[in-house]
PDB file of C-alpha atoms in Angstrom:
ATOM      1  CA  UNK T   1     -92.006 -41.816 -21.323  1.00 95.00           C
ATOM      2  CA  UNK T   2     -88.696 -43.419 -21.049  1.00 97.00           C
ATOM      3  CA  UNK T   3     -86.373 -45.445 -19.452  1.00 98.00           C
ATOM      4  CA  UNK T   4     -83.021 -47.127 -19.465  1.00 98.00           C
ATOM      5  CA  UNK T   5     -81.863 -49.400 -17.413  1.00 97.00           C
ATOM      6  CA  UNK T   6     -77.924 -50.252 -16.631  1.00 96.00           C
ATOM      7  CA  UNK T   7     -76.780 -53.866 -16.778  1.00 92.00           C
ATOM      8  CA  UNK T   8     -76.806 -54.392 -13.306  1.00 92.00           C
ATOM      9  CA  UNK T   9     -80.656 -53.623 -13.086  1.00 96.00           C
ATOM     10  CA  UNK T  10     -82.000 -55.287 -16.458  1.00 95.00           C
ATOM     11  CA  UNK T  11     -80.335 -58.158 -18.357  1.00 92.00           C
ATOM     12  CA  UNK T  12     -81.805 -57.336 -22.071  1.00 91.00           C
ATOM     13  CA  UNK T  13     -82.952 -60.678 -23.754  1.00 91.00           C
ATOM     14  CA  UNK T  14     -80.932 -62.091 -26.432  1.00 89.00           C
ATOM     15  CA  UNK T  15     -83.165 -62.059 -28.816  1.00 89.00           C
ATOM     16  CA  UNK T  16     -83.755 -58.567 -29.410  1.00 92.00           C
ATOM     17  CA  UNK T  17     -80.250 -57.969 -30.629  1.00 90.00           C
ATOM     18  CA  UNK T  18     -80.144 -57.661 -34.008  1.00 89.00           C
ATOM     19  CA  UNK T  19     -77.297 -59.199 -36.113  1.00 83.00           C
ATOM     20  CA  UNK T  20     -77.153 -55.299 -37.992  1.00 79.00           C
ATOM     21  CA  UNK T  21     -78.358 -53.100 -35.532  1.00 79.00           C
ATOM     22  CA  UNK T  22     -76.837 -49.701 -36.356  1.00 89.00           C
ATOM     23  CA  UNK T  23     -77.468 -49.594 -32.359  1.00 93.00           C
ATOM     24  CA  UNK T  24     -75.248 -46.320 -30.128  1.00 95.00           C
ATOM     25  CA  UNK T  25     -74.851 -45.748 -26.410  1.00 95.00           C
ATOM     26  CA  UNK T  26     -78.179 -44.373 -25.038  1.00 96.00           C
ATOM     27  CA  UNK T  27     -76.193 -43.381 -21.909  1.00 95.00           C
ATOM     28  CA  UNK T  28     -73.021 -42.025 -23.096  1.00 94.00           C
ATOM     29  CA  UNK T  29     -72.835 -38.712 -22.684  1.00 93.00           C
ATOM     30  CA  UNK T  30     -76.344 -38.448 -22.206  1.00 94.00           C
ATOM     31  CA  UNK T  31     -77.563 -39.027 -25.705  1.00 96.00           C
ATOM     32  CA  UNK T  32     -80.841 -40.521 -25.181  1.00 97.00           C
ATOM     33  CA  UNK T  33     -81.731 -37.903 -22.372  1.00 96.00           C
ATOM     34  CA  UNK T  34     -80.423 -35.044 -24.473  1.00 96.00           C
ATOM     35  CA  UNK T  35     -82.878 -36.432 -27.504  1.00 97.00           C
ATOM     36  CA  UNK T  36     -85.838 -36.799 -25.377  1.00 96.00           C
ATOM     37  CA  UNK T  37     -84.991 -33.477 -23.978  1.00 96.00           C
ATOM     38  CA  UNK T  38     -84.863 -32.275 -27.784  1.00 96.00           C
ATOM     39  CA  UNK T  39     -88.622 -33.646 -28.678  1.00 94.00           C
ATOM     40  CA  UNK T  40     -89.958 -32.910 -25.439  1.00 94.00           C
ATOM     41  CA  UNK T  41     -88.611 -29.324 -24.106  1.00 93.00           C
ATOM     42  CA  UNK T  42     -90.903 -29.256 -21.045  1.00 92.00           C
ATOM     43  CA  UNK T  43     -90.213 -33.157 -19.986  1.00 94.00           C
ATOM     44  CA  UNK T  44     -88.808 -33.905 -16.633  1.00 95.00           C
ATOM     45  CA  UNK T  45     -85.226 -36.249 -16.493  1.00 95.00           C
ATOM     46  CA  UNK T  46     -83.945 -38.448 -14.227  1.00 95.00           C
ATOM     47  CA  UNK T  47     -80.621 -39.090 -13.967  1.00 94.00           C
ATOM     48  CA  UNK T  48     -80.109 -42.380 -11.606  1.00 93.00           C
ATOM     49  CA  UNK T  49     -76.784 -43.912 -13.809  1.00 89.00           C
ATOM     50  CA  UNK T  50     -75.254 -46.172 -13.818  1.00 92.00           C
ATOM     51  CA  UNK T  51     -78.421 -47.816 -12.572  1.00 95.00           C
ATOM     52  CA  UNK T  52     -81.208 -45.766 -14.641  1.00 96.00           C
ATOM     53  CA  UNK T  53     -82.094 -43.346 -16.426  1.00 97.00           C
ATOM     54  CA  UNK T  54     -85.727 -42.791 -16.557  1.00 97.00           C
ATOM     55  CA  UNK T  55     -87.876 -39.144 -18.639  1.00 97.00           C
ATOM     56  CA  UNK T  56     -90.862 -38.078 -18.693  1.00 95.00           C
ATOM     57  CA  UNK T  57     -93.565 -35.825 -20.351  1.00 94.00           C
ATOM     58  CA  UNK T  58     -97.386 -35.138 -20.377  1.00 89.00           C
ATOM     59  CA  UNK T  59     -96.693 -33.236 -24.129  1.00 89.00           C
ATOM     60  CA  UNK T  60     -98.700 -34.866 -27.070  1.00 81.00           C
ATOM     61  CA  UNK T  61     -99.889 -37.666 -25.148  1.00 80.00           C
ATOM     62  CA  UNK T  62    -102.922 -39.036 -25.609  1.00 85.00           C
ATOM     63  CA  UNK T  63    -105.898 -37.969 -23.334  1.00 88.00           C
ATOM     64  CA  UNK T  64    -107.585 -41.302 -23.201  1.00 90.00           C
ATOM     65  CA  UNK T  65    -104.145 -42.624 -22.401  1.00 93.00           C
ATOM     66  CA  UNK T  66    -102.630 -40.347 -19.964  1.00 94.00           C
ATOM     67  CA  UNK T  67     -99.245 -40.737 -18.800  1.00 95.00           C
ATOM     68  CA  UNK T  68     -98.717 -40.773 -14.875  1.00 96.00           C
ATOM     69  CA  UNK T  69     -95.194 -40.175 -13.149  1.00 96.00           C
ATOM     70  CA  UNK T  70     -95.212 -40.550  -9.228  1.00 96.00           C
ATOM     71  CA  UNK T  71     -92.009 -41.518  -6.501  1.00 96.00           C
ATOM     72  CA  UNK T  72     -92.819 -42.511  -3.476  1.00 95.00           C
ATOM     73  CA  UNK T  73     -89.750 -43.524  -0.958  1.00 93.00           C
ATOM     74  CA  UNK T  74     -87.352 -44.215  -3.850  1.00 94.00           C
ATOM     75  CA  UNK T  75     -89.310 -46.154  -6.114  1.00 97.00           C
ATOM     76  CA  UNK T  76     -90.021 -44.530  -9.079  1.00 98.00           C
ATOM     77  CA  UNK T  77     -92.691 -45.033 -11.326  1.00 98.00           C
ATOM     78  CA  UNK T  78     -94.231 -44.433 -14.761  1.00 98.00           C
ATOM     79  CA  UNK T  79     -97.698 -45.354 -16.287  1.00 97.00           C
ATOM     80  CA  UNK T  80     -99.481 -44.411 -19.114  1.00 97.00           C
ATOM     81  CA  UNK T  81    -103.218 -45.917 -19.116  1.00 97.00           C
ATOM     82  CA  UNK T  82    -106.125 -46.652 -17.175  1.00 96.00           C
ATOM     83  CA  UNK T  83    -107.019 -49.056 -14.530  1.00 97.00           C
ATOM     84  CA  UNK T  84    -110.783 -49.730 -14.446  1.00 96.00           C
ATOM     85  CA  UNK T  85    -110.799 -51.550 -11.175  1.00 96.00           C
ATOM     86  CA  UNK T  86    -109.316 -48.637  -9.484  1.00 96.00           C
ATOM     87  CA  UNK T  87    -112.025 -48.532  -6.601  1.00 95.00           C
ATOM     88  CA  UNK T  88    -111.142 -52.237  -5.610  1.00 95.00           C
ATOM     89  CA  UNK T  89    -107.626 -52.399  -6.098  1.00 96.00           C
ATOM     90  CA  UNK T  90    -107.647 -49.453  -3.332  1.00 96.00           C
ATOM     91  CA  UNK T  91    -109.796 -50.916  -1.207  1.00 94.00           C
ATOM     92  CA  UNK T  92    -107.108 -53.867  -1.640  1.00 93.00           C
ATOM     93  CA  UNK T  93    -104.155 -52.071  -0.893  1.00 93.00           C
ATOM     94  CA  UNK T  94    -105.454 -49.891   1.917  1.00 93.00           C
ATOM     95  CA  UNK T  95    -104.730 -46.531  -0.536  1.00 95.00           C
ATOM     96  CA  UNK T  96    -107.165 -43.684   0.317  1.00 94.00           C
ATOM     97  CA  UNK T  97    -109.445 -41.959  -2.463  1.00 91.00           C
ATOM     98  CA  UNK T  98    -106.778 -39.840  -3.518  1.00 92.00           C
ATOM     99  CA  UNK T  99    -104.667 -42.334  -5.050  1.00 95.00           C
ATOM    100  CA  UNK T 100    -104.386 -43.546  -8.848  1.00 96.00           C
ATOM    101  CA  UNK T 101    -103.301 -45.502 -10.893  1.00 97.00           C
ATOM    102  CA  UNK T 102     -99.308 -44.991 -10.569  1.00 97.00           C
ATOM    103  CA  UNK T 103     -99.816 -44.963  -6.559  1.00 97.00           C
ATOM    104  CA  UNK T 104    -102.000 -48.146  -6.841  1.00 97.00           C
ATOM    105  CA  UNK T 105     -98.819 -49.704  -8.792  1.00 97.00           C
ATOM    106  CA  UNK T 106     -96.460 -48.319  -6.423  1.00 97.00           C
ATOM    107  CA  UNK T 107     -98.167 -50.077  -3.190  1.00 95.00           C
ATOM    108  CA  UNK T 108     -98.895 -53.166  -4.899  1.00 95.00           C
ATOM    109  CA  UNK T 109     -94.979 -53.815  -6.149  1.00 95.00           C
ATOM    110  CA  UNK T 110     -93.926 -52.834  -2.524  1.00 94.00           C
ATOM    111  CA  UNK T 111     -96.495 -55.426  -1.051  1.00 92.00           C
ATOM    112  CA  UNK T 112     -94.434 -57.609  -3.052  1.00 91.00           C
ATOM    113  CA  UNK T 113     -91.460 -56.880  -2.497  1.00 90.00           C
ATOM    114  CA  UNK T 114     -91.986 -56.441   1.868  1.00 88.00           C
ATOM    115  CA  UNK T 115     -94.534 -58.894   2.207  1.00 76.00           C
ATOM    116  CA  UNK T 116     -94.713 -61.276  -0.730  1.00 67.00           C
ATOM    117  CA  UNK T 117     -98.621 -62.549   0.010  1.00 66.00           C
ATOM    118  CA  UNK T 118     -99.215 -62.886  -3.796  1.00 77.00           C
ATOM    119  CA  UNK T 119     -96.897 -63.747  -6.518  1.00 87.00           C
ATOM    120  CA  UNK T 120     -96.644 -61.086  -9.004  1.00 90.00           C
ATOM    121  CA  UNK T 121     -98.485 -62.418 -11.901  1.00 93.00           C
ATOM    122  CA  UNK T 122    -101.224 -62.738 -10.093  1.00 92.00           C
ATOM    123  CA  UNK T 123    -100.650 -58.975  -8.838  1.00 93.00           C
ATOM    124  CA  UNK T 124    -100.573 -58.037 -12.634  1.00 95.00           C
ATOM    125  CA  UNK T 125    -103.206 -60.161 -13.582  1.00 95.00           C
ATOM    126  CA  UNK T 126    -105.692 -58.208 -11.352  1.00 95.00           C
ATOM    127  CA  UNK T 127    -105.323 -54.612 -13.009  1.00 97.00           C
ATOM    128  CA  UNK T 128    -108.132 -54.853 -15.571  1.00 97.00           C
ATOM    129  CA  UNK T 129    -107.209 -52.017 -17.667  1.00 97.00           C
ATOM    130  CA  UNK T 130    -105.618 -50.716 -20.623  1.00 97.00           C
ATOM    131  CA  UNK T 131    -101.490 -49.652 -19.447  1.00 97.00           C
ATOM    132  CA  UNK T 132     -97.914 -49.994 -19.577  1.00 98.00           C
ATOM    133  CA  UNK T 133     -96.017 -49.130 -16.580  1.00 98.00           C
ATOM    134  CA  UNK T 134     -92.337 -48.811 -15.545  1.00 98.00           C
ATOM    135  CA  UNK T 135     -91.129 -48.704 -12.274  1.00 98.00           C
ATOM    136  CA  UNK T 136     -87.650 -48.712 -10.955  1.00 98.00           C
ATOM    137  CA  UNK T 137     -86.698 -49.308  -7.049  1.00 97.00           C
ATOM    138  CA  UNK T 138     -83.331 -47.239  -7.030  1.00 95.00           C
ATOM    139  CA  UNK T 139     -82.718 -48.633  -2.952  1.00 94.00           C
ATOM    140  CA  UNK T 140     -82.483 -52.531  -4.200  1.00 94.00           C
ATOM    141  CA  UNK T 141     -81.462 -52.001  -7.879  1.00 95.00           C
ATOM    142  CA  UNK T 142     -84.828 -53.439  -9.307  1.00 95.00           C
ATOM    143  CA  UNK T 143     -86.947 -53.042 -12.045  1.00 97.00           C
ATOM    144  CA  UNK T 144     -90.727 -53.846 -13.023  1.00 97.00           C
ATOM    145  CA  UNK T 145     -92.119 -53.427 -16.050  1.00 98.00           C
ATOM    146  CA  UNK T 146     -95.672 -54.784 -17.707  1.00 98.00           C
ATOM    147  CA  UNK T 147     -97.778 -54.262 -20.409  1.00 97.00           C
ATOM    148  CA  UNK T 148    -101.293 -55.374 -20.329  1.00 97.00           C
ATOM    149  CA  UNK T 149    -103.169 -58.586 -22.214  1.00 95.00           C
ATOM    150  CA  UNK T 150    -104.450 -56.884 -25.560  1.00 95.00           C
ATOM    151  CA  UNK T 151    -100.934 -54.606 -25.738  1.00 94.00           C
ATOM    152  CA  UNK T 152    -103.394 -51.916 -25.646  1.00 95.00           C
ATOM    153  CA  UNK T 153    -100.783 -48.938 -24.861  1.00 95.00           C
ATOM    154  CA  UNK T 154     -97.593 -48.531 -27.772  1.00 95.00           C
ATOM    155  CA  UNK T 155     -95.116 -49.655 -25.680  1.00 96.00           C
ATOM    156  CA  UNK T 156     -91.361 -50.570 -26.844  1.00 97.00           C
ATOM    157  CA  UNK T 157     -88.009 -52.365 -25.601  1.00 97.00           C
ATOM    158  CA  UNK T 158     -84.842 -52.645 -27.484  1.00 96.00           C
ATOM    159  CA  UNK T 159     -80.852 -53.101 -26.423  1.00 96.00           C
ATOM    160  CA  UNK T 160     -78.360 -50.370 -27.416  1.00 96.00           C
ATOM    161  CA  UNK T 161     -74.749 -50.879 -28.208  1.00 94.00           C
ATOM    162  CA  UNK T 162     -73.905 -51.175 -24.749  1.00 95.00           C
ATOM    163  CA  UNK T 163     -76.297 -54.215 -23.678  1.00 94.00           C
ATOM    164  CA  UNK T 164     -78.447 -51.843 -21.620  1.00 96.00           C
ATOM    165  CA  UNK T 165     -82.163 -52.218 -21.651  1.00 97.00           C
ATOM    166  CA  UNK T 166     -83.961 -49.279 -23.055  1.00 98.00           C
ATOM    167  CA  UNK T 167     -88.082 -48.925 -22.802  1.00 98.00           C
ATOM    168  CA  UNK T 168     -90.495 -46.211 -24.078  1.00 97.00           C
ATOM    169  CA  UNK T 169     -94.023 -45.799 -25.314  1.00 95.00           C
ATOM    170  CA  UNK T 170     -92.256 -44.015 -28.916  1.00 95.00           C
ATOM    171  CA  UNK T 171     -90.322 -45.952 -31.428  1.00 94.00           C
ATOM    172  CA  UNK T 172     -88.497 -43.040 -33.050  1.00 95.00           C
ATOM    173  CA  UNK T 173     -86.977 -42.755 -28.853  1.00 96.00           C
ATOM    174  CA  UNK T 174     -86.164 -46.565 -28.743  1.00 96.00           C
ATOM    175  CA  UNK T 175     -84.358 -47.154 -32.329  1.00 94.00           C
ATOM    176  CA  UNK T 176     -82.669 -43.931 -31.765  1.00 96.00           C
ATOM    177  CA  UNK T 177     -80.152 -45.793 -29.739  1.00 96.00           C
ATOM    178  CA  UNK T 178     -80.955 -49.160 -29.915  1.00 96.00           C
ATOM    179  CA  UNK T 179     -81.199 -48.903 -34.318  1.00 93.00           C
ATOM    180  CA  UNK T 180     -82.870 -52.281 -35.433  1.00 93.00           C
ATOM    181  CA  UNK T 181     -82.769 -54.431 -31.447  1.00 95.00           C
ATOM    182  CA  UNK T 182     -85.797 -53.348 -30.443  1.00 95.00           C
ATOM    183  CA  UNK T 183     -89.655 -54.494 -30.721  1.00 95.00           C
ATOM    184  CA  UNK T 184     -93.047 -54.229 -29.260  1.00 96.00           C
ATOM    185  CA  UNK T 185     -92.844 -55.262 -25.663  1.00 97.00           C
ATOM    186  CA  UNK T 186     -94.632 -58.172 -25.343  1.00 96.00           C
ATOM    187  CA  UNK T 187     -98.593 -57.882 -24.377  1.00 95.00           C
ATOM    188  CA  UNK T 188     -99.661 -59.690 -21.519  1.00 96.00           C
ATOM    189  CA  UNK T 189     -95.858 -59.959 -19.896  1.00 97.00           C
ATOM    190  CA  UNK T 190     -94.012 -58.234 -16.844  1.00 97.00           C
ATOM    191  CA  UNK T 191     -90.206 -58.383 -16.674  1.00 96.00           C
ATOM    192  CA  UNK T 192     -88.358 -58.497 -13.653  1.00 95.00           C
ATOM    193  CA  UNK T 193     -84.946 -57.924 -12.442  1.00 94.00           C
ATOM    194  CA  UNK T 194     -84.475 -61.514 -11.044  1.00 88.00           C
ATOM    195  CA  UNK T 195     -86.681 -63.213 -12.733  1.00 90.00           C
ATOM    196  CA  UNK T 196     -86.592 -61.837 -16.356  1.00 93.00           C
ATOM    197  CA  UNK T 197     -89.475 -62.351 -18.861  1.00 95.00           C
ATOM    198  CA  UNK T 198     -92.826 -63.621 -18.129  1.00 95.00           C
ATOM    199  CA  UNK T 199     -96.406 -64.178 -19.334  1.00 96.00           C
ATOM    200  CA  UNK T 200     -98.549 -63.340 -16.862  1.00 95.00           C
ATOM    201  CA  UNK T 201    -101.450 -65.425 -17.661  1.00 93.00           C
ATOM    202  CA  UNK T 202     -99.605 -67.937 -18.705  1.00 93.00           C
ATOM    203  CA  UNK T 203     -96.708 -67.830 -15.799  1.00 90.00           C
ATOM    204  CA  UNK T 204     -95.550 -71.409 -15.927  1.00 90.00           C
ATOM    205  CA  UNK T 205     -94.560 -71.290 -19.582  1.00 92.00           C
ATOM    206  CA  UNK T 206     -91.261 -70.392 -21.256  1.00 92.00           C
ATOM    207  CA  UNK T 207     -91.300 -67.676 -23.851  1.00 93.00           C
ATOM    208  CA  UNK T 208     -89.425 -68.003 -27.110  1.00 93.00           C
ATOM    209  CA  UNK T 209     -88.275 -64.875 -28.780  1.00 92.00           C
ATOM    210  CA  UNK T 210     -89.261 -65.210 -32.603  1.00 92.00           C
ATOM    211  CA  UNK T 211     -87.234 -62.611 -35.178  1.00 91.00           C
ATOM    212  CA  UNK T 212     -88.879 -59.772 -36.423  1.00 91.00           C
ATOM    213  CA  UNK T 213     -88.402 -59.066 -39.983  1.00 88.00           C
ATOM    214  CA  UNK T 214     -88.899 -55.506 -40.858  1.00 81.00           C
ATOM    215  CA  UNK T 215     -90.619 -53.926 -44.327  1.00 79.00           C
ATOM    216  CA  UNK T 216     -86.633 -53.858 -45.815  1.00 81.00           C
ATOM    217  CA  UNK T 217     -86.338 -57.644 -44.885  1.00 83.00           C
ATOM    218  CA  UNK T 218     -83.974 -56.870 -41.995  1.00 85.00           C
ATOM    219  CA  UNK T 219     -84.159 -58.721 -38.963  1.00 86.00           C
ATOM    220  CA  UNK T 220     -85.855 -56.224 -35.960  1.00 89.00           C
ATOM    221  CA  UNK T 221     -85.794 -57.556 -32.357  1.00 91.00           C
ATOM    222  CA  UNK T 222     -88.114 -60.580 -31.795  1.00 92.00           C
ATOM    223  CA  UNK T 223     -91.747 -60.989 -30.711  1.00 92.00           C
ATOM    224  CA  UNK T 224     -91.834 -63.232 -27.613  1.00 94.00           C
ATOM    225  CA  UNK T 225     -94.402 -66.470 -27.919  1.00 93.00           C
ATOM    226  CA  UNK T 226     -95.468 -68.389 -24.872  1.00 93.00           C
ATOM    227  CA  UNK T 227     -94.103 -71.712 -25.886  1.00 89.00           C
ATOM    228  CA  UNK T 228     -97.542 -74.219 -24.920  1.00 84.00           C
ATOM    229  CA  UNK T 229     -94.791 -77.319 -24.683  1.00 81.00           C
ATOM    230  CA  UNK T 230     -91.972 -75.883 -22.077  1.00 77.00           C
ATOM    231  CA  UNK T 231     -92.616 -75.022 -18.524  1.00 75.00           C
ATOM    232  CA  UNK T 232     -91.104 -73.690 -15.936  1.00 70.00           C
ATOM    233  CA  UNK T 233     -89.976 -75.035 -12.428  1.00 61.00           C
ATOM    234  CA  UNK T 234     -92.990 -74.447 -10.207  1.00 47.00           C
ATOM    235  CA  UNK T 235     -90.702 -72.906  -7.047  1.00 41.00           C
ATOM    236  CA  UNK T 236     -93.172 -70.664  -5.937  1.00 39.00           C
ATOM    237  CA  UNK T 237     -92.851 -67.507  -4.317  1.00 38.00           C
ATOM    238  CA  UNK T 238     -92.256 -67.737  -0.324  1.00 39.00           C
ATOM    239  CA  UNK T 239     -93.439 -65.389   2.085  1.00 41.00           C
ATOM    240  CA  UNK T 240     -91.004 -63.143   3.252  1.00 41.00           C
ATOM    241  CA  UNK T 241     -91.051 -60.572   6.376  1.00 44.00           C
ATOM    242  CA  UNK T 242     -90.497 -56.613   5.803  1.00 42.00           C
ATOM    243  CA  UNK T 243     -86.642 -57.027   5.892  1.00 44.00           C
ATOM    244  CA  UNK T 244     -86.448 -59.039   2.936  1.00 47.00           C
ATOM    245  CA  UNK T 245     -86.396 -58.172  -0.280  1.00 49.00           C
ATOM    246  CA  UNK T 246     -89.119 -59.513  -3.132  1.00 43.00           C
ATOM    247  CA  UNK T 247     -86.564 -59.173  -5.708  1.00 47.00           C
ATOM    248  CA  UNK T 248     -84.111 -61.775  -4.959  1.00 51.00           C
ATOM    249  CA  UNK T 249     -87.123 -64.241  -4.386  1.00 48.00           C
ATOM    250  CA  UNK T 250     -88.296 -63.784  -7.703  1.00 44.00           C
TER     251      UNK T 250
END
């Protein structure tokens, strides 16, 4: 799977810009989407630029980690994984029997985003489950991306030359635009349009990016570290009615 995401959408952290990146546009002229295209003939593109760009393809994937692509009223979504607690988080979100994983993460962001009842770590925080998940609103502009505790899914961010945020479960699609600025997405975080970078169990701590030095001794993105001494301002997440938007409140 893969996604970019326009500088409007996704400000890329700092620290996974490397000082010799070797990074190109993954957007320009459609060079990322044409290379995808190239390693995965049968893969289905979206083309949602400036904004996003997001790919996908069930081709060498691996069975016990399937990859899941759904849209349901303009928000667009990719997961590759498992949920165990499928039957609850259903029951949860009112979803009939039908519905997986990718639908279960559909309804639970827009819960957030219309109604707001739960604040979104805690929304993460209850899929028990090995997955990595993008999904991209294209009506308000807004991303949400996560990666589970034990970083059990190969999942990768990085920055290309153009400062836009680029996300896929293959290296060799990441540091094909993005050169040396990229890294493992962290395990255990989410990433927001509003609100950035954040730990999910650990939600009221900052995260410091620490440089990644590759086998050639180059630096390669960072590795993000809760930081145990630094906290965060405890605003909260308010309620907000069905007219409102969970992005800006986050």
């Amino acid at each position: 799977m893969l996604a970019v995401f326009g500088k409007s959408v996704a400000k890329s952290p700092e620290g996974l810009q490397s000082p010799q990146s070797s990074s190109v546009s993954a957007i320009k002229d459609g060079f990322l989407a044409k290379h995808f295209t190239s390693v995965y003939p049968s893969s289905v593109t979206l083309n949602l630029v400036p904004s996003a760009l997001l790919a996908y393809s069930i081709d060498k994937h691996n069975p016990l980690l399937p990859r899941l692509f759904a849209v349901v009223d303009d928000i667009f979504c990719l997961f590759q994984g498992h949920i165990d607690n499928v039957a609850h988080l259903k029951q949860q979100y009112g979803l009939n029997k039908t519905a997986n994983e990718v639908i279960i993460v559909i309804e639970a962001y827009r819960t957030l985003r219309d109604r707001g009842p739960y604040p979104a770590d805690q929304v993460v925080r209850d899929f028990q489950g090995k997955f990595a998940f993008i999904l991209f609103d294209s009506s308000s502009k807004t991303a949400f991306v996560a990666s589970d505790s034990d970083g059990s899914v190969p999942f990768f961010w990085g920055t290309d030359a153009d400062g836009n945020l680029v996300l896929s479960d293959e290296t060799g699609i990441v540091s094909k635009s993005c050169g040396k600025s990229f890294a493992p997405f962290p395990k255990g975080c989410f990433f927001t349009t509003s609100g950035g970078l954040r730990n999910f169990e650990h939600p009221l701590n900052e995260l410091k990016p620490v440089p990644r030095v590759d086998s050639s001794g180059q630096v390669c993105g960072a590795t993000f570290k809760v930081d145990a001494e630094t906290k965060k301002e405890t605003t909260g997440m308010p309620r907000v009615g069905s007219a409102a938007n969970w992005s800006s409140n986050y």
